[in-house]
CSV table of C-alpha atoms in Angstrom, one decimal:
chain,number,residue,atom,x,y,z
C,1,UNK,CA,-3.1,-34.5,-2.5
C,2,UNK,CA,-4.2,-32.1,0.5
C,3,UNK,CA,-2.5,-35.1,2.6
C,4,UNK,CA,0.7,-34.5,1.6
C,5,UNK,CA,0.2,-30.4,1.5
C,6,UNK,CA,-0.8,-30.9,5.1
C,7,UNK,CA,3.0,-32.2,6.0
C,8,UNK,CA,4.4,-28.5,3.9
C,9,UNK,CA,6.3,-26.0,6.2
C,10,UNK,CA,7.5,-23.7,4.1
C,11,UNK,CA,6.8,-22.7,0.3
C,12,UNK,CA,7.5,-19.9,-2.1
C,13,UNK,CA,5.7,-17.8,-3.8
C,14,UNK,CA,6.3,-17.1,-7.3
C,15,UNK,CA,4.9,-14.2,-9.3
C,16,UNK,CA,4.0,-15.1,-12.5
C,17,UNK,CA,4.1,-11.3,-13.6
C,18,UNK,CA,7.9,-11.2,-12.1
C,19,UNK,CA,10.2,-13.2,-14.3
C,20,UNK,CA,12.9,-14.6,-13.1
C,21,UNK,CA,16.2,-16.2,-14.0
C,22,UNK,CA,16.8,-19.7,-14.8
C,23,UNK,CA,19.8,-19.6,-12.6
C,24,UNK,CA,17.1,-18.2,-9.7
C,25,UNK,CA,14.5,-20.5,-10.2
C,26,UNK,CA,17.1,-23.7,-10.0
C,27,UNK,CA,17.9,-22.4,-6.2
C,28,UNK,CA,14.1,-21.9,-5.5
C,29,UNK,CA,13.2,-25.7,-6.9
C,30,UNK,CA,16.4,-26.8,-5.2
C,31,UNK,CA,16.2,-25.2,-1.8
C,32,UNK,CA,14.2,-27.8,0.2
C,33,UNK,CA,11.4,-25.5,-0.2
C,34,UNK,CA,8.2,-27.9,0.1
C,35,UNK,CA,6.4,-27.3,-2.8
C,36,UNK,CA,6.6,-23.5,-5.4
C,37,UNK,CA,2.9,-21.8,-5.3
C,38,UNK,CA,2.6,-19.9,-8.3
C,39,UNK,CA,0.3,-17.1,-7.6
C,40,UNK,CA,0.2,-13.2,-7.3
C,41,UNK,CA,-2.8,-10.6,-7.7
C,42,UNK,CA,-2.3,-8.8,-10.4
C,43,UNK,CA,-0.9,-9.4,-14.2
C,44,UNK,CA,-1.2,-13.8,-14.7
C,45,UNK,CA,-2.0,-14.6,-17.7
C,46,UNK,CA,-1.8,-18.1,-19.3
C,47,UNK,CA,1.8,-17.3,-20.8
C,48,UNK,CA,3.9,-16.3,-18.2
C,49,UNK,CA,1.9,-19.0,-15.8
C,50,UNK,CA,2.9,-21.5,-17.8
C,51,UNK,CA,6.1,-20.3,-18.6
C,52,UNK,CA,6.4,-20.5,-14.8
C,53,UNK,CA,5.4,-23.4,-14.6
C,54,UNK,CA,7.1,-25.0,-17.1
C,55,UNK,CA,10.2,-23.8,-15.5
C,56,UNK,CA,10.1,-25.6,-11.8
C,57,UNK,CA,9.2,-29.1,-13.5
C,58,UNK,CA,12.2,-29.9,-14.5
C,59,UNK,CA,12.5,-30.4,-10.8
C,60,UNK,CA,11.4,-31.8,-8.1
C,61,UNK,CA,9.6,-29.8,-6.0
C,62,UNK,CA,5.4,-30.1,-5.7
C,63,UNK,CA,3.9,-27.0,-7.9
C,64,UNK,CA,0.1,-25.5,-7.5
C,65,UNK,CA,-1.4,-22.4,-9.2
C,66,UNK,CA,-3.2,-20.2,-7.0
C,67,UNK,CA,-6.2,-19.4,-9.6
C,68,UNK,CA,-6.1,-15.1,-9.6
C,69,UNK,CA,-7.2,-15.0,-12.4
C,70,UNK,CA,-9.4,-17.1,-14.7
C,71,UNK,CA,-7.7,-15.9,-17.5
C,72,UNK,CA,-4.1,-17.9,-16.4
C,73,UNK,CA,-6.0,-21.2,-15.8
C,74,UNK,CA,-3.7,-23.4,-16.9
C,75,UNK,CA,-3.3,-27.6,-16.7
C,76,UNK,CA,-0.5,-29.4,-16.0
C,77,UNK,CA,0.5,-28.3,-11.8
C,78,UNK,CA,-0.3,-30.0,-8.5
C,79,UNK,CA,-2.8,-28.7,-7.4
C,80,UNK,CA,-5.1,-25.8,-7.6
C,81,UNK,CA,-5.8,-23.1,-4.6
C,82,UNK,CA,-8.0,-21.5,-4.8
C,83,UNK,CA,-8.3,-18.7,-2.6
C,84,UNK,CA,-12.0,-17.3,-0.4
C,85,UNK,CA,-11.7,-13.6,0.5
C,86,UNK,CA,-13.8,-14.3,3.6
C,87,UNK,CA,-13.2,-10.7,4.5
C,88,UNK,CA,-13.9,-9.2,1.3
C,89,UNK,CA,-16.4,-6.8,0.8
C,90,UNK,CA,-16.9,-7.4,-2.9
C,91,UNK,CA,-19.3,-10.5,-2.7
C,92,UNK,CA,-17.2,-11.6,-6.1
C,93,UNK,CA,-14.5,-12.7,-4.5
C,94,UNK,CA,-16.0,-14.7,-1.8
C,95,UNK,CA,-17.7,-16.4,-4.5
C,96,UNK,CA,-18.8,-14.7,-7.3
C,97,UNK,CA,-15.9,-15.0,-9.4
C,98,UNK,CA,-15.2,-19.0,-8.5
C,99,UNK,CA,-18.8,-19.6,-9.2
C,100,UNK,CA,-18.3,-17.4,-12.8
C,101,UNK,CA,-14.9,-19.9,-13.0
C,102,UNK,CA,-16.9,-23.0,-12.0
C,103,UNK,CA,-19.5,-23.1,-14.3
C,104,UNK,CA,-16.7,-22.4,-17.6
C,105,UNK,CA,-14.5,-24.7,-16.4
C,106,UNK,CA,-16.3,-27.2,-14.0
C,107,UNK,CA,-15.5,-30.6,-16.0
C,108,UNK,CA,-11.5,-29.5,-14.8
C,109,UNK,CA,-12.7,-31.0,-11.3
C,110,UNK,CA,-12.7,-34.3,-12.5
C,111,UNK,CA,-9.6,-34.5,-13.7
C,112,UNK,CA,-8.0,-31.7,-11.2
C,113,UNK,CA,-7.1,-31.2,-7.6
C,114,UNK,CA,-8.5,-28.5,-6.1
C,115,UNK,CA,-8.1,-27.3,-2.8
C,116,UNK,CA,-10.2,-24.2,-1.6
C,117,UNK,CA,-8.0,-21.5,1.4
C,118,UNK,CA,-10.3,-19.5,3.4
C,119,UNK,CA,-8.4,-16.2,3.0
C,120,UNK,CA,-8.7,-13.3,5.3
C,121,UNK,CA,-6.1,-10.4,3.9
C,122,UNK,CA,-5.0,-8.0,6.7
C,123,UNK,CA,-2.7,-5.5,4.9
C,124,UNK,CA,-5.4,-2.3,3.9
C,125,UNK,CA,-2.5,-0.9,1.3
C,126,UNK,CA,-2.1,-4.4,-0.5
C,127,UNK,CA,-2.7,-4.1,-4.1
C,128,UNK,CA,-5.4,-7.4,-2.7
C,129,UNK,CA,-6.9,-5.7,-0.7
C,130,UNK,CA,-8.1,-2.8,-2.9
C,131,UNK,CA,-8.6,-5.3,-5.3
C,132,UNK,CA,-11.3,-7.4,-3.0
C,133,UNK,CA,-12.1,-3.8,-1.6
C,134,UNK,CA,-11.7,-6.3,1.8
C,135,UNK,CA,-12.4,-4.6,4.8
C,136,UNK,CA,-8.0,-5.3,6.2
C,137,UNK,CA,-9.3,-3.5,9.5
C,138,UNK,CA,-9.8,-5.8,11.8
C,139,UNK,CA,-9.4,-6.7,15.5
C,140,UNK,CA,-7.7,-9.8,16.8
C,141,UNK,CA,-11.7,-11.0,17.9
C,142,UNK,CA,-12.6,-10.6,14.1
C,143,UNK,CA,-10.0,-12.2,12.4
C,144,UNK,CA,-10.9,-14.9,15.0
C,145,UNK,CA,-14.1,-15.6,14.3
C,146,UNK,CA,-13.5,-16.1,10.7
C,147,UNK,CA,-11.1,-18.8,10.9
C,148,UNK,CA,-13.9,-20.2,13.1
C,149,UNK,CA,-16.3,-19.9,9.9
C,150,UNK,CA,-13.4,-20.7,7.7
C,151,UNK,CA,-12.9,-23.9,9.6
C,152,UNK,CA,-16.3,-24.8,11.0
C,153,UNK,CA,-18.9,-23.5,8.8
C,154,UNK,CA,-17.3,-23.8,5.9
C,155,UNK,CA,-15.1,-26.3,6.6
C,156,UNK,CA,-12.4,-25.4,4.3
C,157,UNK,CA,-9.1,-27.2,4.4
C,158,UNK,CA,-6.6,-24.3,4.5
C,159,UNK,CA,-7.5,-20.7,6.4
C,160,UNK,CA,-4.3,-18.2,5.4
C,161,UNK,CA,-3.5,-14.9,7.0
C,162,UNK,CA,-2.0,-12.9,4.9
C,163,UNK,CA,-0.1,-9.2,5.4
C,164,UNK,CA,0.8,-9.5,2.0
C,165,UNK,CA,4.1,-7.2,1.7
C,166,UNK,CA,3.8,-6.4,5.3
C,167,UNK,CA,5.4,-8.1,8.3
C,168,UNK,CA,1.8,-9.5,10.6
C,169,UNK,CA,0.9,-9.3,13.8
C,170,UNK,CA,2.6,-12.5,15.2
C,171,UNK,CA,-0.1,-12.2,18.8
C,172,UNK,CA,-3.1,-12.9,15.6
C,173,UNK,CA,-0.8,-15.7,14.4
C,174,UNK,CA,-0.4,-17.3,17.4
C,175,UNK,CA,-4.2,-16.9,18.9
C,176,UNK,CA,-5.4,-18.5,15.9
C,177,UNK,CA,-3.0,-21.2,15.4
C,178,UNK,CA,-4.7,-21.8,19.3
C,179,UNK,CA,-8.0,-21.5,17.8
C,180,UNK,CA,-7.7,-24.3,14.4
C,181,UNK,CA,-8.4,-27.7,14.7
C,182,UNK,CA,-8.7,-29.3,11.0
C,183,UNK,CA,-7.7,-26.7,9.0
C,184,UNK,CA,-4.3,-26.0,8.5
C,185,UNK,CA,-3.0,-22.5,8.7
C,186,UNK,CA,-0.9,-20.9,6.0
C,187,UNK,CA,0.7,-17.0,6.6
C,188,UNK,CA,2.0,-15.2,4.3
C,189,UNK,CA,3.7,-11.7,4.0
C,190,UNK,CA,6.6,-9.2,5.0
C,191,UNK,CA,9.1,-12.2,5.9
C,192,UNK,CA,12.9,-10.8,5.0
C,193,UNK,CA,14.4,-12.6,7.0
C,194,UNK,CA,15.6,-15.9,8.9
C,195,UNK,CA,14.8,-14.8,12.5
C,196,UNK,CA,11.3,-13.9,11.1
C,197,UNK,CA,11.2,-17.1,9.2
C,198,UNK,CA,11.6,-18.6,12.7
C,199,UNK,CA,8.9,-16.3,14.4
C,200,UNK,CA,6.1,-17.3,11.7
C,201,UNK,CA,7.3,-21.0,11.7
C,202,UNK,CA,7.0,-21.4,15.4
C,203,UNK,CA,2.8,-21.1,14.8
C,204,UNK,CA,2.0,-21.7,11.6
C,205,UNK,CA,1.7,-24.9,10.1
C,206,UNK,CA,3.1,-23.3,6.4
C,207,UNK,CA,5.4,-20.8,5.8
C,208,UNK,CA,5.2,-18.2,2.7
C,209,UNK,CA,7.8,-16.7,1.5
C,210,UNK,CA,7.2,-14.7,-1.1
C,211,UNK,CA,8.3,-11.3,-1.9
C,212,UNK,CA,12.0,-11.3,-0.6
C,213,UNK,CA,12.6,-14.1,-3.2
C,214,UNK,CA,12.8,-10.6,-5.4
C,215,UNK,CA,14.9,-8.8,-3.0
C,216,UNK,CA,17.1,-10.6,-0.8
C,217,UNK,CA,18.0,-13.9,-2.4
C,218,UNK,CA,20.3,-15.1,-0.1
C,219,UNK,CA,17.4,-14.4,2.9
C,220,UNK,CA,15.0,-15.8,1.4
C,221,UNK,CA,16.9,-19.5,0.6
C,222,UNK,CA,18.2,-19.2,4.6
C,223,UNK,CA,14.5,-19.4,5.4
C,224,UNK,CA,13.8,-22.5,4.0
C,225,UNK,CA,15.9,-24.8,6.8
C,226,UNK,CA,14.9,-22.1,9.5
C,227,UNK,CA,11.3,-23.5,9.8
C,228,UNK,CA,11.9,-27.1,8.9
C,229,UNK,CA,14.3,-26.7,12.0
C,230,UNK,CA,11.8,-25.2,13.6
C,231,UNK,CA,9.5,-26.9,16.1
C,232,UNK,CA,5.0,-26.1,15.8
C,233,UNK,CA,4.0,-25.0,19.0
C,234,UNK,CA,1.0,-24.2,20.5
C,235,UNK,CA,-1.1,-26.0,18.7
C,236,UNK,CA,-3.9,-27.6,20.8
C,237,UNK,CA,-4.7,-30.4,17.8
K,1,UNK,CA,-24.7,-35.8,14.4
K,2,UNK,CA,-23.7,-34.9,11.4
K,3,UNK,CA,-23.7,-38.5,10.5
K,4,UNK,CA,-27.7,-38.8,12.0
K,5,UNK,CA,-28.0,-35.7,9.7
K,6,UNK,CA,-26.9,-37.9,6.2
K,7,UNK,CA,-29.4,-40.2,6.9
K,8,UNK,CA,-32.0,-37.6,6.5
K,9,UNK,CA,-35.0,-38.0,4.5
K,10,UNK,CA,-37.9,-35.6,5.7
K,11,UNK,CA,-37.5,-32.9,7.6
K,12,UNK,CA,-40.1,-30.3,8.5
K,13,UNK,CA,-39.4,-26.4,9.0
K,14,UNK,CA,-41.3,-24.7,10.8
K,15,UNK,CA,-41.0,-21.2,10.9
K,16,UNK,CA,-41.2,-19.7,14.6
K,17,UNK,CA,-43.0,-16.5,13.6
K,18,UNK,CA,-45.8,-18.7,12.6
K,19,UNK,CA,-47.3,-20.4,15.9
K,20,UNK,CA,-49.4,-23.6,16.1
K,21,UNK,CA,-51.6,-24.9,17.9
K,22,UNK,CA,-50.1,-28.0,20.8
K,23,UNK,CA,-52.2,-30.5,18.9
K,24,UNK,CA,-50.8,-29.5,15.5
K,25,UNK,CA,-47.2,-29.6,16.9
K,26,UNK,CA,-47.8,-33.1,18.4
K,27,UNK,CA,-49.7,-35.0,15.0
K,28,UNK,CA,-45.9,-33.4,13.1
K,29,UNK,CA,-43.5,-34.5,15.6
K,30,UNK,CA,-45.4,-37.9,15.8
K,31,UNK,CA,-45.5,-38.0,11.6
K,32,UNK,CA,-42.3,-39.8,11.0
K,33,UNK,CA,-40.2,-37.1,10.2
K,34,UNK,CA,-36.9,-37.2,10.5
K,35,UNK,CA,-36.5,-34.3,11.9
K,36,UNK,CA,-38.5,-30.8,13.0
K,37,UNK,CA,-36.6,-28.0,11.6
K,38,UNK,CA,-37.1,-24.3,13.1
K,39,UNK,CA,-36.0,-20.9,11.2
K,40,UNK,CA,-37.9,-18.8,8.8
K,41,UNK,CA,-36.4,-15.6,7.2
K,42,UNK,CA,-38.7,-12.8,9.4
K,43,UNK,CA,-39.8,-12.7,13.0
K,44,UNK,CA,-37.4,-14.9,14.9
K,45,UNK,CA,-36.6,-13.5,18.3
K,46,UNK,CA,-35.5,-15.5,21.6
K,47,UNK,CA,-38.9,-15.9,22.8
K,48,UNK,CA,-40.4,-17.4,19.7
K,49,UNK,CA,-38.1,-19.7,19.0
K,50,UNK,CA,-37.3,-20.8,22.5
K,51,UNK,CA,-41.1,-21.3,22.0
K,52,UNK,CA,-41.1,-23.8,19.0
K,53,UNK,CA,-37.9,-25.4,21.4
K,54,UNK,CA,-40.1,-26.5,24.1
K,55,UNK,CA,-42.9,-27.6,23.1
K,56,UNK,CA,-40.9,-30.2,19.8
K,57,UNK,CA,-38.7,-31.5,22.6
K,58,UNK,CA,-41.7,-33.0,24.2
K,59,UNK,CA,-41.2,-35.0,21.4
K,60,UNK,CA,-38.5,-37.8,20.4
K,61,UNK,CA,-37.6,-36.0,17.0
K,62,UNK,CA,-34.4,-33.9,16.6
K,63,UNK,CA,-35.2,-29.9,16.6
K,64,UNK,CA,-32.2,-27.8,14.6
K,65,UNK,CA,-32.5,-24.4,14.4
K,66,UNK,CA,-31.3,-22.5,11.5
K,67,UNK,CA,-29.9,-19.4,12.6
K,68,UNK,CA,-31.0,-17.1,11.0
K,69,UNK,CA,-31.6,-14.2,13.5
K,70,UNK,CA,-28.6,-14.1,15.5
K,71,UNK,CA,-30.8,-12.0,18.0
K,72,UNK,CA,-32.6,-15.8,18.6
K,73,UNK,CA,-29.6,-17.6,18.8
K,74,UNK,CA,-30.6,-20.5,22.1
K,75,UNK,CA,-29.3,-23.1,23.2
K,76,UNK,CA,-30.2,-26.7,23.4
K,77,UNK,CA,-30.9,-27.6,20.2
K,78,UNK,CA,-29.6,-31.1,18.5
K,79,UNK,CA,-27.8,-28.9,16.3
K,80,UNK,CA,-27.9,-25.0,14.7
K,81,UNK,CA,-27.4,-25.3,10.7
K,82,UNK,CA,-26.3,-22.3,9.5
K,83,UNK,CA,-27.5,-20.3,6.1
K,84,UNK,CA,-24.6,-19.6,3.8
K,85,UNK,CA,-25.7,-17.7,0.6
K,86,UNK,CA,-23.4,-18.4,-2.1
K,87,UNK,CA,-25.4,-16.3,-4.6
K,88,UNK,CA,-26.3,-13.2,-2.1
K,89,UNK,CA,-25.1,-9.6,-3.2
K,90,UNK,CA,-25.0,-8.6,-0.2
K,91,UNK,CA,-21.5,-10.3,1.7
K,92,UNK,CA,-23.7,-10.1,4.1
K,93,UNK,CA,-25.0,-13.2,3.9
K,94,UNK,CA,-22.3,-15.0,2.8
K,95,UNK,CA,-19.2,-14.2,5.6
K,96,UNK,CA,-20.3,-11.5,7.3
K,97,UNK,CA,-23.1,-11.6,10.2
K,98,UNK,CA,-21.4,-15.2,10.3
K,99,UNK,CA,-18.5,-13.7,11.0
K,100,UNK,CA,-20.0,-11.2,13.8
K,101,UNK,CA,-22.1,-13.8,15.5
K,102,UNK,CA,-18.6,-15.9,15.8
K,103,UNK,CA,-17.5,-13.0,17.2
K,104,UNK,CA,-20.4,-12.5,19.8
K,105,UNK,CA,-20.5,-16.1,20.6
K,106,UNK,CA,-16.9,-18.4,18.7
K,107,UNK,CA,-17.1,-20.3,22.6
K,108,UNK,CA,-20.6,-21.6,21.3
K,109,UNK,CA,-18.6,-23.6,18.6
K,110,UNK,CA,-17.2,-25.8,21.4
K,111,UNK,CA,-20.6,-26.8,22.8
K,112,UNK,CA,-22.8,-27.2,19.7
K,113,UNK,CA,-23.2,-29.2,16.5
K,114,UNK,CA,-22.8,-25.9,13.9
K,115,UNK,CA,-23.4,-27.2,10.4
K,116,UNK,CA,-23.2,-24.8,7.2
K,117,UNK,CA,-25.2,-24.9,4.4
K,118,UNK,CA,-24.1,-23.3,0.9
K,119,UNK,CA,-28.1,-22.2,0.2
K,120,UNK,CA,-28.9,-21.3,-3.2
K,121,UNK,CA,-32.1,-19.5,-3.7
K,122,UNK,CA,-34.3,-19.6,-6.0
K,123,UNK,CA,-37.2,-17.3,-6.2
K,124,UNK,CA,-36.3,-13.8,-6.9
K,125,UNK,CA,-39.8,-12.5,-5.0
K,126,UNK,CA,-38.9,-14.3,-1.8
K,127,UNK,CA,-38.7,-12.7,1.0
K,128,UNK,CA,-35.2,-14.5,1.8
K,129,UNK,CA,-34.1,-13.5,-1.8
K,130,UNK,CA,-35.2,-9.6,-1.3
K,131,UNK,CA,-33.2,-9.4,2.5
K,132,UNK,CA,-29.3,-11.4,1.2
K,133,UNK,CA,-29.7,-9.4,-2.3
K,134,UNK,CA,-29.7,-12.4,-3.6
K,135,UNK,CA,-28.8,-13.3,-7.6
K,136,UNK,CA,-31.6,-16.1,-7.9
K,137,UNK,CA,-32.4,-15.7,-12.3
K,138,UNK,CA,-29.6,-17.8,-12.7
K,139,UNK,CA,-29.7,-21.2,-15.1
K,140,UNK,CA,-28.8,-24.1,-14.8
K,141,UNK,CA,-25.2,-23.8,-15.1
K,142,UNK,CA,-25.1,-20.7,-13.2
K,143,UNK,CA,-26.6,-23.5,-10.6
K,144,UNK,CA,-24.3,-26.5,-10.2
K,145,UNK,CA,-21.4,-24.0,-10.6
K,146,UNK,CA,-22.7,-23.3,-7.8
K,147,UNK,CA,-23.1,-26.8,-6.1
K,148,UNK,CA,-19.4,-27.8,-7.4
K,149,UNK,CA,-18.4,-24.3,-5.8
K,150,UNK,CA,-20.0,-25.3,-2.2
K,151,UNK,CA,-18.5,-29.3,-2.7
K,152,UNK,CA,-16.0,-29.0,-3.4
K,153,UNK,CA,-14.1,-25.5,-3.3
K,154,UNK,CA,-15.8,-25.2,0.3
K,155,UNK,CA,-16.6,-28.1,1.6
K,156,UNK,CA,-19.4,-27.6,3.2
K,157,UNK,CA,-21.5,-30.6,3.6
K,158,UNK,CA,-24.6,-29.2,2.4
K,159,UNK,CA,-26.6,-27.9,-0.6
K,160,UNK,CA,-29.4,-26.5,-0.1
K,161,UNK,CA,-31.9,-25.5,-2.8
K,162,UNK,CA,-34.3,-23.2,-2.0
K,163,UNK,CA,-37.2,-22.2,-3.9
K,164,UNK,CA,-38.4,-20.8,-1.0
K,165,UNK,CA,-42.8,-20.8,-1.6
K,166,UNK,CA,-42.4,-22.1,-5.3
K,167,UNK,CA,-42.3,-25.3,-6.5
K,168,UNK,CA,-38.9,-25.8,-8.2
K,169,UNK,CA,-37.4,-26.6,-11.4
K,170,UNK,CA,-36.4,-30.7,-11.4
K,171,UNK,CA,-34.4,-30.6,-14.0
K,172,UNK,CA,-32.4,-28.5,-11.7
K,173,UNK,CA,-32.9,-30.6,-9.0
K,174,UNK,CA,-32.4,-34.2,-10.9
K,175,UNK,CA,-29.0,-32.5,-12.4
K,176,UNK,CA,-27.8,-31.3,-9.1
K,177,UNK,CA,-27.9,-34.4,-7.7
K,178,UNK,CA,-25.9,-36.0,-10.1
K,179,UNK,CA,-22.9,-33.8,-9.6
K,180,UNK,CA,-22.6,-33.5,-5.6
K,181,UNK,CA,-20.5,-36.6,-5.3
K,182,UNK,CA,-19.6,-36.4,-0.8
K,183,UNK,CA,-22.4,-32.8,-0.1
K,184,UNK,CA,-25.8,-33.7,1.3
K,185,UNK,CA,-28.9,-32.7,-1.1
K,186,UNK,CA,-31.6,-30.7,0.4
K,187,UNK,CA,-34.6,-29.0,-1.3
K,188,UNK,CA,-37.1,-26.7,-0.1
K,189,UNK,CA,-39.8,-25.0,-1.3
K,190,UNK,CA,-43.1,-25.0,-2.5
K,191,UNK,CA,-44.1,-29.3,-2.0
K,192,UNK,CA,-47.9,-29.0,-1.2
K,193,UNK,CA,-48.6,-32.5,-2.1
K,194,UNK,CA,-47.4,-35.9,-1.6
K,195,UNK,CA,-46.6,-36.2,-5.6
K,196,UNK,CA,-44.9,-33.9,-5.6
K,197,UNK,CA,-42.7,-34.7,-2.3
K,198,UNK,CA,-42.7,-37.7,-4.0
K,199,UNK,CA,-41.3,-36.5,-7.3
K,200,UNK,CA,-38.4,-34.3,-5.6
K,201,UNK,CA,-37.4,-36.9,-3.0
K,202,UNK,CA,-37.3,-38.8,-5.8
K,203,UNK,CA,-33.6,-36.5,-6.7
K,204,UNK,CA,-33.0,-34.6,-3.6
K,205,UNK,CA,-31.6,-36.2,0.1
K,206,UNK,CA,-34.0,-34.6,2.1
K,207,UNK,CA,-37.4,-32.9,1.6
K,208,UNK,CA,-38.0,-30.2,3.8
K,209,UNK,CA,-41.9,-29.1,3.8
K,210,UNK,CA,-42.6,-25.9,5.3
K,211,UNK,CA,-44.9,-24.1,4.0
K,212,UNK,CA,-47.9,-26.4,3.8
K,213,UNK,CA,-48.2,-26.9,7.2
K,214,UNK,CA,-50.0,-23.7,7.6
K,215,UNK,CA,-51.5,-24.7,4.0
K,216,UNK,CA,-52.9,-27.8,4.3
K,217,UNK,CA,-52.6,-29.9,7.0
K,218,UNK,CA,-53.2,-33.4,5.8
K,219,UNK,CA,-51.4,-33.3,2.6
K,220,UNK,CA,-48.4,-31.6,4.8
K,221,UNK,CA,-48.4,-35.4,6.5
K,222,UNK,CA,-49.1,-37.4,3.9
K,223,UNK,CA,-45.2,-35.8,2.6
K,224,UNK,CA,-44.0,-38.0,4.6
K,225,UNK,CA,-44.6,-41.2,4.5
K,226,UNK,CA,-44.2,-40.6,0.7
K,227,UNK,CA,-41.0,-39.7,0.7
K,228,UNK,CA,-39.5,-42.6,3.5
K,229,UNK,CA,-41.3,-45.0,0.5
K,230,UNK,CA,-39.1,-43.3,-2.6
K,231,UNK,CA,-35.8,-45.0,-4.0
K,232,UNK,CA,-33.1,-41.8,-4.5
K,233,UNK,CA,-32.4,-42.4,-7.9
K,234,UNK,CA,-29.4,-40.7,-9.9
K,235,UNK,CA,-27.1,-40.6,-7.5
K,236,UNK,CA,-23.5,-41.3,-9.3
K,237,UNK,CA,-21.9,-41.7,-5.2
């Protein structure tokens, strides 16, 4: 599965706490996106996560759960992304909750595809930053250092620049894309237009579109083709 | 280098803050051990670390620096182990100090072999536990969960059971050795006799002998052959 994930250029992230119509789910799943990620900082429950999965499973697109609430962990997803918030000041979000989850559900690893994401949360006003007590006031060199730590010390397969809800700093994205050699670079946050999606796709391996799904459907759908048509630059690998 | 490290069965860990005679360094280096690890929780400086390296470099044994003080980082070692204290309550010892170190010395990664160690500190009275504010009061299932987190979520190449100064719980060691599939299992702490070294070597991939060097030289030296002659059991890989 990790090999397949490496080829993903575009994914939609849907929030299980914000229901979407059947028709809208169908449009997203049939958009040509590479994957649907079910994830949200607040309000994920076993019920709404299972509902999302059931809705998406009517289509052939891969469906991944990003685990943010132990209570919402449900079987049947193609893979499970586990965010490790590298710049959290609360150690629970770096290693603590993960350890508790694996204590309760360790056997889960035997049958499920579990993939860690080295997260760097960069919008200090986001609920993700508040929840994890993240030090989001980072300069370029800080973020580069986290990317190196994630890739070279931890050896995590994914490094995730998360601007949740705000459009990020493209200079940061470009620099990190030039630093990483092995890890897959995810970008998420504030992509509202195809133009923004193209700019991000120039540097990120995988472009995650979330909020736009809820704010401007048509623009959100347009991001898929734009990302697919954009050539990834700057990778030194 | 990582491939070579995977074959290590025995290593001596010497504390740069506790000087050893030239003769004693020679005996350790020529003992047949697989490696010398320079590391200690307190008192490592650029001067004493460099002195250790110079003394060990007269011999052919590999020499690794376990980086515990940014100030003591010096070039010339065969590899650099970076402890990530998974059960630290102070996030600085999980990701914070590492990020600061890589911010200051990021280029270092290009020329040096840097290898992360997923540490679990299990002696609550040790200076390592106090310094990192580690939650060392862990039961078997807690420790197993940390080993799974280290291997499967972070994908760290080494998992290190650190009982620093006290002899560990062999049931824990055995269980963890049966859980890990890819990661190399290091054990350190309280090995004073060849019999203890043999017991640990039955389950750990790599047996680290530290304090005995300072307390009973002859017994410490005997651990080398005992470990080499012990067959590793229980590995499900």
